[in-house]
Short mmCIF file of C-alpha atoms and ligand atoms in Angstrom, two decimals:
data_model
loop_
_atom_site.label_atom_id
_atom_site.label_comp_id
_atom_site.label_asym_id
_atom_site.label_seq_id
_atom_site.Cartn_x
_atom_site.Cartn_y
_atom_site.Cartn_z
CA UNK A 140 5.39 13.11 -22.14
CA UNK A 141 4.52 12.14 -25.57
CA UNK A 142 0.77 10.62 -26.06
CA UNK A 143 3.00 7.41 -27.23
CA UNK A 144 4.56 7.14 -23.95
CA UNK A 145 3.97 3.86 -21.75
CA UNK A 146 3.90 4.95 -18.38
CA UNK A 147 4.29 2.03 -15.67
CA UNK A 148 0.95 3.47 -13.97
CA UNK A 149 -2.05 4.67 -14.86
CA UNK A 150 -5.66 5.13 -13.66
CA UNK A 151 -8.37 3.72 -15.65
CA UNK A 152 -11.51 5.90 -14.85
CA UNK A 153 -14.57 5.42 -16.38
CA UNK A 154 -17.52 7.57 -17.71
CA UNK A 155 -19.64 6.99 -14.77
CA UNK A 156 -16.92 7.36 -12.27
CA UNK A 157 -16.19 10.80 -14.33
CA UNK A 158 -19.98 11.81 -14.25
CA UNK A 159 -20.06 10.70 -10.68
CA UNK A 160 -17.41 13.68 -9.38
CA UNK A 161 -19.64 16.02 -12.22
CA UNK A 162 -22.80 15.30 -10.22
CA UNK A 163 -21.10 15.38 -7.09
CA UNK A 164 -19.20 19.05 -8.43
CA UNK A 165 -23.05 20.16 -9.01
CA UNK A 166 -24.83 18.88 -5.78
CA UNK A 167 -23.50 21.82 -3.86
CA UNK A 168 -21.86 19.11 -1.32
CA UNK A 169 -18.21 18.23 -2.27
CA UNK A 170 -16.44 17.93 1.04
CA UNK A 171 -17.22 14.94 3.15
CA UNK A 172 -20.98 13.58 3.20
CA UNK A 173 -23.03 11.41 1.72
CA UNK A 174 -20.95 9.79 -1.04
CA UNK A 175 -18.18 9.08 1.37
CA UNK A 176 -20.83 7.47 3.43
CA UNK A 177 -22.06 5.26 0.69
CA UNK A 178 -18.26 4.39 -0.38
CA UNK A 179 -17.45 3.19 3.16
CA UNK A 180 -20.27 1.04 2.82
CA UNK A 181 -19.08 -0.23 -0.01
CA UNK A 182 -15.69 -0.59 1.23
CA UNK A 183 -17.01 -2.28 4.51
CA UNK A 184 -19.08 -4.75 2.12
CA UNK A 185 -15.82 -5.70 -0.24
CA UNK A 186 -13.54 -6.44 2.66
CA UNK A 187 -16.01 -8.16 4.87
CA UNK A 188 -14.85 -5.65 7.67
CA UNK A 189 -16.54 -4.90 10.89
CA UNK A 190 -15.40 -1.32 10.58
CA UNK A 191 -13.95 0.55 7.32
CA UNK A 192 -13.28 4.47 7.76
CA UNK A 193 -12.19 6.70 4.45
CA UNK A 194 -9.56 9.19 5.25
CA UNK A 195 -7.33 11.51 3.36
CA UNK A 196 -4.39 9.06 1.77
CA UNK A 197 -3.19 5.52 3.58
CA UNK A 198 -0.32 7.47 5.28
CA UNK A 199 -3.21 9.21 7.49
CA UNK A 200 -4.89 6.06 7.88
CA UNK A 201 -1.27 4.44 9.21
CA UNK A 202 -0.71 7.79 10.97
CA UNK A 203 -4.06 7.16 12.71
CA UNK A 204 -3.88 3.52 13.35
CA UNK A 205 -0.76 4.10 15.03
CA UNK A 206 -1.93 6.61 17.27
CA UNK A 207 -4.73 4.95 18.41
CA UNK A 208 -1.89 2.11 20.04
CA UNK A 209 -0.82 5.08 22.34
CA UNK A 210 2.82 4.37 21.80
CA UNK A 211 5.27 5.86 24.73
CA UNK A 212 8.64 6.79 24.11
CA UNK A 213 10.87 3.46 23.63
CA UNK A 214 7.99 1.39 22.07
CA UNK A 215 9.39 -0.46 18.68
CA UNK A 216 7.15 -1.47 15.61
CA UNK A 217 8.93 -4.10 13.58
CA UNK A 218 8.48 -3.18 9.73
CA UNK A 219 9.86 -4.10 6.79
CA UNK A 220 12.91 -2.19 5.26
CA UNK A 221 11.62 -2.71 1.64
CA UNK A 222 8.88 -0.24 1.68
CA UNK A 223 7.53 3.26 1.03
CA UNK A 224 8.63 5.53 3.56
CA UNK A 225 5.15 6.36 4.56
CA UNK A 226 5.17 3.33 6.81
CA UNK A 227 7.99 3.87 8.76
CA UNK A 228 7.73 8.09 8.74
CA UNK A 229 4.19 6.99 10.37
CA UNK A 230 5.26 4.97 13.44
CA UNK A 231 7.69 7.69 13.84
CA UNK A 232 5.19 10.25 14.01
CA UNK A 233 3.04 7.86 16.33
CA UNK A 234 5.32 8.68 18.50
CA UNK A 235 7.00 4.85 18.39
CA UNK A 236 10.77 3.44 17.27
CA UNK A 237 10.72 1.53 13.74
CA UNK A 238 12.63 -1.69 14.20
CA UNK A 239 12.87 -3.41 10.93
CA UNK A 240 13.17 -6.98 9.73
CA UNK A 241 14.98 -8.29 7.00
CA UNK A 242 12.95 -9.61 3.86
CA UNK A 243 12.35 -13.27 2.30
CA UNK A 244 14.61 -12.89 -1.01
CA UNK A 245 11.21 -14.80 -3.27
CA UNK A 246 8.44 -12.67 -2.10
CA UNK A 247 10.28 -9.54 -0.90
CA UNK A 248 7.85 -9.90 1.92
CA UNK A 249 9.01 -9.65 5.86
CA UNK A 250 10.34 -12.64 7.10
CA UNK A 251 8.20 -13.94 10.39
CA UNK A 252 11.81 -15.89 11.78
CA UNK A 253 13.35 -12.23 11.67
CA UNK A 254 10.22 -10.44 12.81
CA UNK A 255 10.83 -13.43 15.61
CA UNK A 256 14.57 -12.57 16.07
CA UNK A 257 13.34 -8.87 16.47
CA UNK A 258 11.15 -8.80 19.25
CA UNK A 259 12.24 -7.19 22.53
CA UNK A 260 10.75 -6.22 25.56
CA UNK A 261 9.77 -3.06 23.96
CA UNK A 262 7.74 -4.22 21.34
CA UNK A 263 3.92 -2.99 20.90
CA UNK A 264 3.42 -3.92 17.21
CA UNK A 265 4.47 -5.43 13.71
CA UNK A 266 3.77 -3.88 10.76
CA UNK A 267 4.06 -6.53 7.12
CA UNK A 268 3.57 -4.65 3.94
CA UNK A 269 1.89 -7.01 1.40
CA UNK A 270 4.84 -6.02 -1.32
CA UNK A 271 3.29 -5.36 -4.50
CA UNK A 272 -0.17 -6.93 -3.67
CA UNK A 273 1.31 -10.27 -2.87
CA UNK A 274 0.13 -11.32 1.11
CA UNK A 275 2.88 -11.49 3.70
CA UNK A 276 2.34 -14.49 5.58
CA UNK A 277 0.19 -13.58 8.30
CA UNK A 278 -0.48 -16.72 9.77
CA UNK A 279 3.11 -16.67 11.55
CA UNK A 280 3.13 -13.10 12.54
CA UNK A 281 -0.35 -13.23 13.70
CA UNK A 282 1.23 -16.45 16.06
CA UNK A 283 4.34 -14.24 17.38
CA UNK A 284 1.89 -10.94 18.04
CA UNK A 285 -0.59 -13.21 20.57
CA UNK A 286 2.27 -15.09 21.79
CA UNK A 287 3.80 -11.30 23.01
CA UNK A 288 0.77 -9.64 23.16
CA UNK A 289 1.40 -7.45 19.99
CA UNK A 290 -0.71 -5.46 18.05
CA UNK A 291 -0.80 -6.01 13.94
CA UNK A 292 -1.21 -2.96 12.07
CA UNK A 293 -0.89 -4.44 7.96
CA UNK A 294 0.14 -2.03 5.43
CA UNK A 295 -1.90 -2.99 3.06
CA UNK A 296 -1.46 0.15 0.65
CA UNK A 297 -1.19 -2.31 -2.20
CA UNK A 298 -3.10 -5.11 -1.15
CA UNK A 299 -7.07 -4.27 -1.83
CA UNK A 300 -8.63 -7.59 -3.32
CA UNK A 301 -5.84 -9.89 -2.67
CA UNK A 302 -6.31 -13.21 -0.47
CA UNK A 303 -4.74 -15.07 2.21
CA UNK A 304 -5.61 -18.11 2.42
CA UNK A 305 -9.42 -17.68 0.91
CA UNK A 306 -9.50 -14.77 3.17
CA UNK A 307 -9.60 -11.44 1.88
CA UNK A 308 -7.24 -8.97 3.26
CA UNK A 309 -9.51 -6.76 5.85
CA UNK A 310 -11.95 -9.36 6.61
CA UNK A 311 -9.75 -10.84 9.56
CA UNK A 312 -6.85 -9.84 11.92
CA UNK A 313 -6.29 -6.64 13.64
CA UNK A 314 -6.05 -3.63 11.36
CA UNK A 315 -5.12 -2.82 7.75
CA UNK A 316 -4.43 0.14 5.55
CA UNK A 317 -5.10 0.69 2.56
CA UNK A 318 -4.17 3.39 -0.27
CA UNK A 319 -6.49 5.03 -3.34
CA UNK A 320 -3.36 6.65 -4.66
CA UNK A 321 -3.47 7.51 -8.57
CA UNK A 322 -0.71 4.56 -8.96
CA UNK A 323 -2.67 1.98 -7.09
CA UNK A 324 -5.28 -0.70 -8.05
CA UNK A 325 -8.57 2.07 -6.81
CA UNK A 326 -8.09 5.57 -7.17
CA UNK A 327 -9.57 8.21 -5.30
CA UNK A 328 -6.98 10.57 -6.25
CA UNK A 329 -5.45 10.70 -3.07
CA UNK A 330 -7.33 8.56 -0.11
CA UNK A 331 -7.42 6.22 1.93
CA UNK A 332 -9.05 3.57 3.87
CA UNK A 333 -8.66 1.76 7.60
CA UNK A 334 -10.44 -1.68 7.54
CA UNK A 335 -10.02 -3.01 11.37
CA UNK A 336 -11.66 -5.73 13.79
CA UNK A 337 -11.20 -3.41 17.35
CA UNK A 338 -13.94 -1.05 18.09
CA UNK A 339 -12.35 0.86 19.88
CA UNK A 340 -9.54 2.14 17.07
CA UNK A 341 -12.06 2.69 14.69
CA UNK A 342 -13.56 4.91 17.33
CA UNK A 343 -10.57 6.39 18.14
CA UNK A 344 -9.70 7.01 14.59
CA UNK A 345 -12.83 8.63 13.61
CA UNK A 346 -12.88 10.70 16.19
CA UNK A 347 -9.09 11.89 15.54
CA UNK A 348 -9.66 12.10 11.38
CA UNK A 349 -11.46 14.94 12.29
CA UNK A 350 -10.14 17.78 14.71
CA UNK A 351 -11.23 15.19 17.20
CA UNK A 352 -14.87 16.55 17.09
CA UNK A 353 -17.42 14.39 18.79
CA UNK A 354 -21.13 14.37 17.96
CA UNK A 355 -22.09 11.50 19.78
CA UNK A 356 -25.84 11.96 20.35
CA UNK A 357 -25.16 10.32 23.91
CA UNK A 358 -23.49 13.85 24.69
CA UNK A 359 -25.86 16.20 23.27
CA UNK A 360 -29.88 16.22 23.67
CA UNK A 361 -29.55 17.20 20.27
CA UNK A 362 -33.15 17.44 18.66
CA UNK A 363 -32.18 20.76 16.68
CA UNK A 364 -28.87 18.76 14.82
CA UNK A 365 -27.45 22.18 14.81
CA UNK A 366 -23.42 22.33 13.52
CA UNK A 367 -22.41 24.01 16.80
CA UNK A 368 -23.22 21.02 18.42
CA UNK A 369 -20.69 19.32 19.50
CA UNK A 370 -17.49 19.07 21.39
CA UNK A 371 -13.74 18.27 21.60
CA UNK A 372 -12.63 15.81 22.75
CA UNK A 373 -8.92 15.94 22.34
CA UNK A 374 -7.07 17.69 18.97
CA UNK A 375 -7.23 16.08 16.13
CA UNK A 376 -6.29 16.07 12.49
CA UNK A 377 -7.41 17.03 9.22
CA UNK A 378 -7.58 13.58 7.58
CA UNK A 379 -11.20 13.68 6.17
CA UNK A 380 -11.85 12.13 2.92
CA UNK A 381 -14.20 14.20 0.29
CA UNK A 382 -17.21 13.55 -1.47
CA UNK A 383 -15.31 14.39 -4.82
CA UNK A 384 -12.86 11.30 -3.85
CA UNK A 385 -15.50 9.24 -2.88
CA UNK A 386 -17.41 9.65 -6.07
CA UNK A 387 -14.38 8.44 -8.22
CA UNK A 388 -13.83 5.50 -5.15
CA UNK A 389 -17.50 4.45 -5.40
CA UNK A 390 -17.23 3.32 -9.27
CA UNK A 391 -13.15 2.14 -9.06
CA UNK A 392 -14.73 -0.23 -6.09
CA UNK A 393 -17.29 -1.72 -8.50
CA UNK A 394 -14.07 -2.51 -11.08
CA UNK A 395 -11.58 -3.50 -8.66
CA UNK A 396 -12.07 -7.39 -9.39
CA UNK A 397 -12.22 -6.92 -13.40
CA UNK A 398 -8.86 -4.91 -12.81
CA UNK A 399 -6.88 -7.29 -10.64
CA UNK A 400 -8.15 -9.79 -13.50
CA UNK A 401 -6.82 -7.96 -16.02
CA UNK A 402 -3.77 -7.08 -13.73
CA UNK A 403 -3.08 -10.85 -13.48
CA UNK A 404 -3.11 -12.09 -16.99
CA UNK A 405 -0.42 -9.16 -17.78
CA UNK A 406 1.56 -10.13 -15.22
CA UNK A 407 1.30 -13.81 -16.11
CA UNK A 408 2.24 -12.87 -19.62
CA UNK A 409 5.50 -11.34 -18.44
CA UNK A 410 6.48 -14.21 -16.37
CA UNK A 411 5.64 -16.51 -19.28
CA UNK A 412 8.09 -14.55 -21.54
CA UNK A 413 10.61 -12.72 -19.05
CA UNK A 414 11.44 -16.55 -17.80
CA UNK A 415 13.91 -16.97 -20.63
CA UNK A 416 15.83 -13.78 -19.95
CA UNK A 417 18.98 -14.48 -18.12
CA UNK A 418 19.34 -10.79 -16.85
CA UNK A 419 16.09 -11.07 -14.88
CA UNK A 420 15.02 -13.01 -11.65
CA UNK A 421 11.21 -12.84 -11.66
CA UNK A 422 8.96 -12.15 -8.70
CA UNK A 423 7.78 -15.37 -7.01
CA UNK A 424 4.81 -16.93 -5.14
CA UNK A 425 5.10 -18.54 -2.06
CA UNK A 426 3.94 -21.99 -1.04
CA UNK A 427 0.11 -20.81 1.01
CA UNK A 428 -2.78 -20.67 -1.17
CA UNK A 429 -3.19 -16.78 -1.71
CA UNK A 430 -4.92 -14.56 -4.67
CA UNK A 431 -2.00 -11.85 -5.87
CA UNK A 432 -3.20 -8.23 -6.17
CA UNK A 433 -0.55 -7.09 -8.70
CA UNK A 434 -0.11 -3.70 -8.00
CA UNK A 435 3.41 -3.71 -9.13
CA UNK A 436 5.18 -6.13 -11.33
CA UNK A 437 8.39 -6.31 -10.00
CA UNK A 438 11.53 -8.55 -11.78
CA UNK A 439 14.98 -7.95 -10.50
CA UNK A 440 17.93 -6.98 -12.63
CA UNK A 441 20.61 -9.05 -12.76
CA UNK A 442 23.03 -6.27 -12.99
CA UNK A 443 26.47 -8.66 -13.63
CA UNK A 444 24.84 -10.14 -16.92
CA UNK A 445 22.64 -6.66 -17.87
CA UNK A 446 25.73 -5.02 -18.44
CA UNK A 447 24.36 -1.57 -17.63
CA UNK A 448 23.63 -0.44 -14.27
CA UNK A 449 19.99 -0.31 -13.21
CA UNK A 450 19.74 3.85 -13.80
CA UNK A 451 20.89 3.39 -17.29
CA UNK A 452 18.17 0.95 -17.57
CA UNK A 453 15.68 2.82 -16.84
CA UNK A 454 17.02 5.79 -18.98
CA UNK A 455 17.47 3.34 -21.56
CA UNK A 456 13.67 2.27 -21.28
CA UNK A 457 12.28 6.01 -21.17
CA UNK A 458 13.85 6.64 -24.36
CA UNK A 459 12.13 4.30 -25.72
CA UNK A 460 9.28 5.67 -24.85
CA UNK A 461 8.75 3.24 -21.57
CA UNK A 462 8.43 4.30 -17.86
CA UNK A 463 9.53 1.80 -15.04
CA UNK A 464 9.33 2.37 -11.37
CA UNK A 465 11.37 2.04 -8.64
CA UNK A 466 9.91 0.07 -5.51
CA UNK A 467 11.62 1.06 -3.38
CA UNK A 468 14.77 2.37 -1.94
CA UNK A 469 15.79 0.48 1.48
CA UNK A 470 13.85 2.76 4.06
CA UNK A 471 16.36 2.44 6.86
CA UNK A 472 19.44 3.94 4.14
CA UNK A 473 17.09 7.56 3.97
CA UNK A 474 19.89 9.69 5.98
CA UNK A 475 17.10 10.49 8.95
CA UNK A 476 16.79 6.91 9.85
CA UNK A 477 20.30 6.25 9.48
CA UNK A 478 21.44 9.35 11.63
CA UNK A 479 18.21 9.09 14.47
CA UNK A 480 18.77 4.96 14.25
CA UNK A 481 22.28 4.46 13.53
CA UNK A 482 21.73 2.34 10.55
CA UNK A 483 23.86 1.91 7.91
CA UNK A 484 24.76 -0.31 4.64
CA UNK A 485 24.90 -3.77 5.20
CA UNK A 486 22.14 -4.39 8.28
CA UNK A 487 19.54 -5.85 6.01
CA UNK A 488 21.61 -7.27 2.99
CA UNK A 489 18.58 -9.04 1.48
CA UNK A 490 16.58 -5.75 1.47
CA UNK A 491 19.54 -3.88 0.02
CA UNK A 492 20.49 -5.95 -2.70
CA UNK A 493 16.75 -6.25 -3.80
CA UNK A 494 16.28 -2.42 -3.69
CA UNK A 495 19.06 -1.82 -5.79
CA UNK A 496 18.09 -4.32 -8.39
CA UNK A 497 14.03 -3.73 -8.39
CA UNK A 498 12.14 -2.54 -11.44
CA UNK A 499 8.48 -1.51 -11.84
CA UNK A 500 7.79 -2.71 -15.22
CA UNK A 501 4.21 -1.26 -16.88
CA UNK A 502 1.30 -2.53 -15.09
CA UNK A 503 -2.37 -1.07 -15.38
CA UNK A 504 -5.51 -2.39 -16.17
CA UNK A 505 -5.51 -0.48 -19.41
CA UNK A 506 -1.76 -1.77 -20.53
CA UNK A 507 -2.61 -3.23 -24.18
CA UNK A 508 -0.97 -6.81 -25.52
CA UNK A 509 1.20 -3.95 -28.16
CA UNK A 510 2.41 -1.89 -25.37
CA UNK A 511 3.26 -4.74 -23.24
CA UNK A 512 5.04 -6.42 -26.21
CA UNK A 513 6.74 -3.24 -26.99
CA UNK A 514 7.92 -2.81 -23.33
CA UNK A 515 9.79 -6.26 -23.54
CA UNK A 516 11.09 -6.00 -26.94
CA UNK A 517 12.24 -3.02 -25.54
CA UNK A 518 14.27 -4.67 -22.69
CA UNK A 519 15.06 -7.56 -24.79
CA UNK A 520 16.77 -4.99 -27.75
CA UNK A 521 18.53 -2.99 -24.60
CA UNK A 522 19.89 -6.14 -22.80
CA UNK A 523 20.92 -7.13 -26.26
CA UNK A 524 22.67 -4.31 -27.23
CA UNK A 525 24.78 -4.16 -24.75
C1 LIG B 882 3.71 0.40 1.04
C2 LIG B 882 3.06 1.75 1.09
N1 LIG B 882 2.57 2.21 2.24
C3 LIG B 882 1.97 3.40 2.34
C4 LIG B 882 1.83 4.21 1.25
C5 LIG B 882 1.20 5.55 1.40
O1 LIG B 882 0.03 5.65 0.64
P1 LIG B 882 -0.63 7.07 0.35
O2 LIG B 882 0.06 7.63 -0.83
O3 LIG B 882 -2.07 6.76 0.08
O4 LIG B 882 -0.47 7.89 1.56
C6 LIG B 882 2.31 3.79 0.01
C7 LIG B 882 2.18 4.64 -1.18
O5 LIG B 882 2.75 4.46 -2.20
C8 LIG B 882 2.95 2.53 -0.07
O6 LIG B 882 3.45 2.10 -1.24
#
């Protein structure tokens, strides 16, 4: 990749979060301890949550969440098709049966009437995706979940510092997840966090992150605090968070509000301009009151006026020197979930036809006004051109 490149992602890390994994590097303590402490303090603090755990990446958080429902064979989780296949790969591995509702075509969000329509006797929990840092509207699906006794589990991988309603995301409902991923608005590298309201998950998860290992003075007369000391409880996984991750989480927490800032005027600059481009339909807000998080900027091609189908797009783009995403592939088209599930083409048209005309155009805190020009010169000379 040339040094010229625009990638559509990109970590911003500063000095101090740099000299933070240095010191942390030196201190002799790098695996989980005190700065993962500290940075689920933090965490805890930012999303007003009564419980916030760190673990290894969001898919181990969902993973965990999901376990802690004890889902038997049968049990459905409604999700949204127009998602990374870590959510629905988790409620698989929970154990559970991914049932998935179609999408509103304005906010790519999961539709609450089709989350409605999906609900069956078998049902234990819905899981929305906030799409791109935009809030699904919870109010509705928090209404169907107590009106069937449902659980809410929110993928919110892309959703830290975005608002519902004057609410942050975390600091009400049941549970969320959220991801430190490289690509999205905090970094830990890879990481993780569960923000929840039930006790007894966030037990249950903590407990699970790690081999399942129980300290709990309550069990051990344990004046000594030797490491021996403790038991099993049941098996667990290996879904710690480190001290090295933390350190970079710590300082990216600090930022996170300067970055959605900066996230939002570059995404209202490419609505302001993209508007006039008839072979785009641009992302758009719904109707509640709700602060975006802008983790992905995400216009749709409108592939009978582009002329050029949306892979020569994006080839066209990277020769230019431009990277743009794609978010994402209709889960339940992957062959496992149409072979275990029996789904096929044509079950959620408004997630399909989305996925096949999504872009990721660039979008980092970082992004300068020339790059960002350049990137829609760019599509405006391609379109053009054509
Ligand atoms: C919607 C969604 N859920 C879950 C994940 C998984 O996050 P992680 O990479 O932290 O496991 C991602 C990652 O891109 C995602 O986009």
């Amino acid at each position: 990749m040339s040094d010229n490149f625009i990638p559509f992602s990109r970590p911003s890390l500063s000095d101090a979060a740099i000299n933070e994994v240095v010191d942390c590097l030196q201190s002799g303590w790098i695996t989980t301890g005190p700065r993962v402490k500290q940075f689920e303090t933090q965490l805890k603090d930012y999303l007003r949550a009564p419980h916030a755990l760190a673990v290894a990446s969001a898919t181990a958080g969902l993973h965990l969440a999901l376990l802690a429902l004890r889902l038997q064979p049968g049990d459905e989780v409604i999700t949204s098709p127009l998602t990374f296949v870590a959510s629905v790969n988790a409620i698989v591995l929970a154990g559970g049966k991914p049932v998935f509702a179609d999408i509103d075509p304005h906010t790519f969000n999961i539709d609450p009437q089709k989350i409605k329509a999906a609900v069956t006797p078998h049902t234990k929990a819905i899981m929305p995706v906030h799409f791109a840092g935009l809030p699904t509207d919870l109010d509705p699906i928090y209404t169907i979940a107590e009106q069937h006794n449902l659980r809410v589990i929110e993928d919110a991988a892309h959703a830290i510092g975005a608002y519902y309603k004057d609410q942050p995301i975390g600091s009400f409902g049941d549970t969320q997840v959220f991801s430190f991923h490289p690509n999205k608005n905090i970094t830990t590298g890879e990481g993780g966090c569960i923000a929840t309201h039930d006790e007894d998950l966030a037990t249950f998860a903590s407990l699970i992150r790690f081999h399942g290992i129980d300290r709990d003075p309550a069990n051990y007369n344990d004046k000594q605090q030797l490491n021996h000391h403790y038991d099993v409880a049941l098996p667990g996984f290996k879904y710690n968070m480190m001290d090295i991750q933390a350190a970079l989480g710590m300082h990216q927490l600090n930022r996170l509000d300067d970055f959605i800032d900066k996230r939002t005027e570059l995404a209202e600059s490419y609505q302001a301009i993209l508007t006039q481009l008839p072979e785009l339909t641009l992302p758009q807000a719904p109707k509640y009151n709700h602060k975006h998080a802008w983790h992905l900027y995400t216009p749709l091609l409108n592939l009978e006026r582009t002329k050029l189908t949306r892979d020569q797009f994006i080839i066209s783009m990277r020769e230019c020197g431009i990277g743009v995403g794609v978010h994402f592939q209709a889960a339940h088209l992957y062959s496992f979930y149409r072979q275990r599930y029996d789904h096929k083409e044509g079950d959620f048209p408004i997630a399909e036809d989305i996925s096949k005309r999504i872009v990721s155009l660039p979008l980092f805190p970082d992004l300068s006004v020339a790059q960002q020009d350049k990137t829609i010169e760019t599509m405006i000379n391609i379109f053009r051109s054509k």
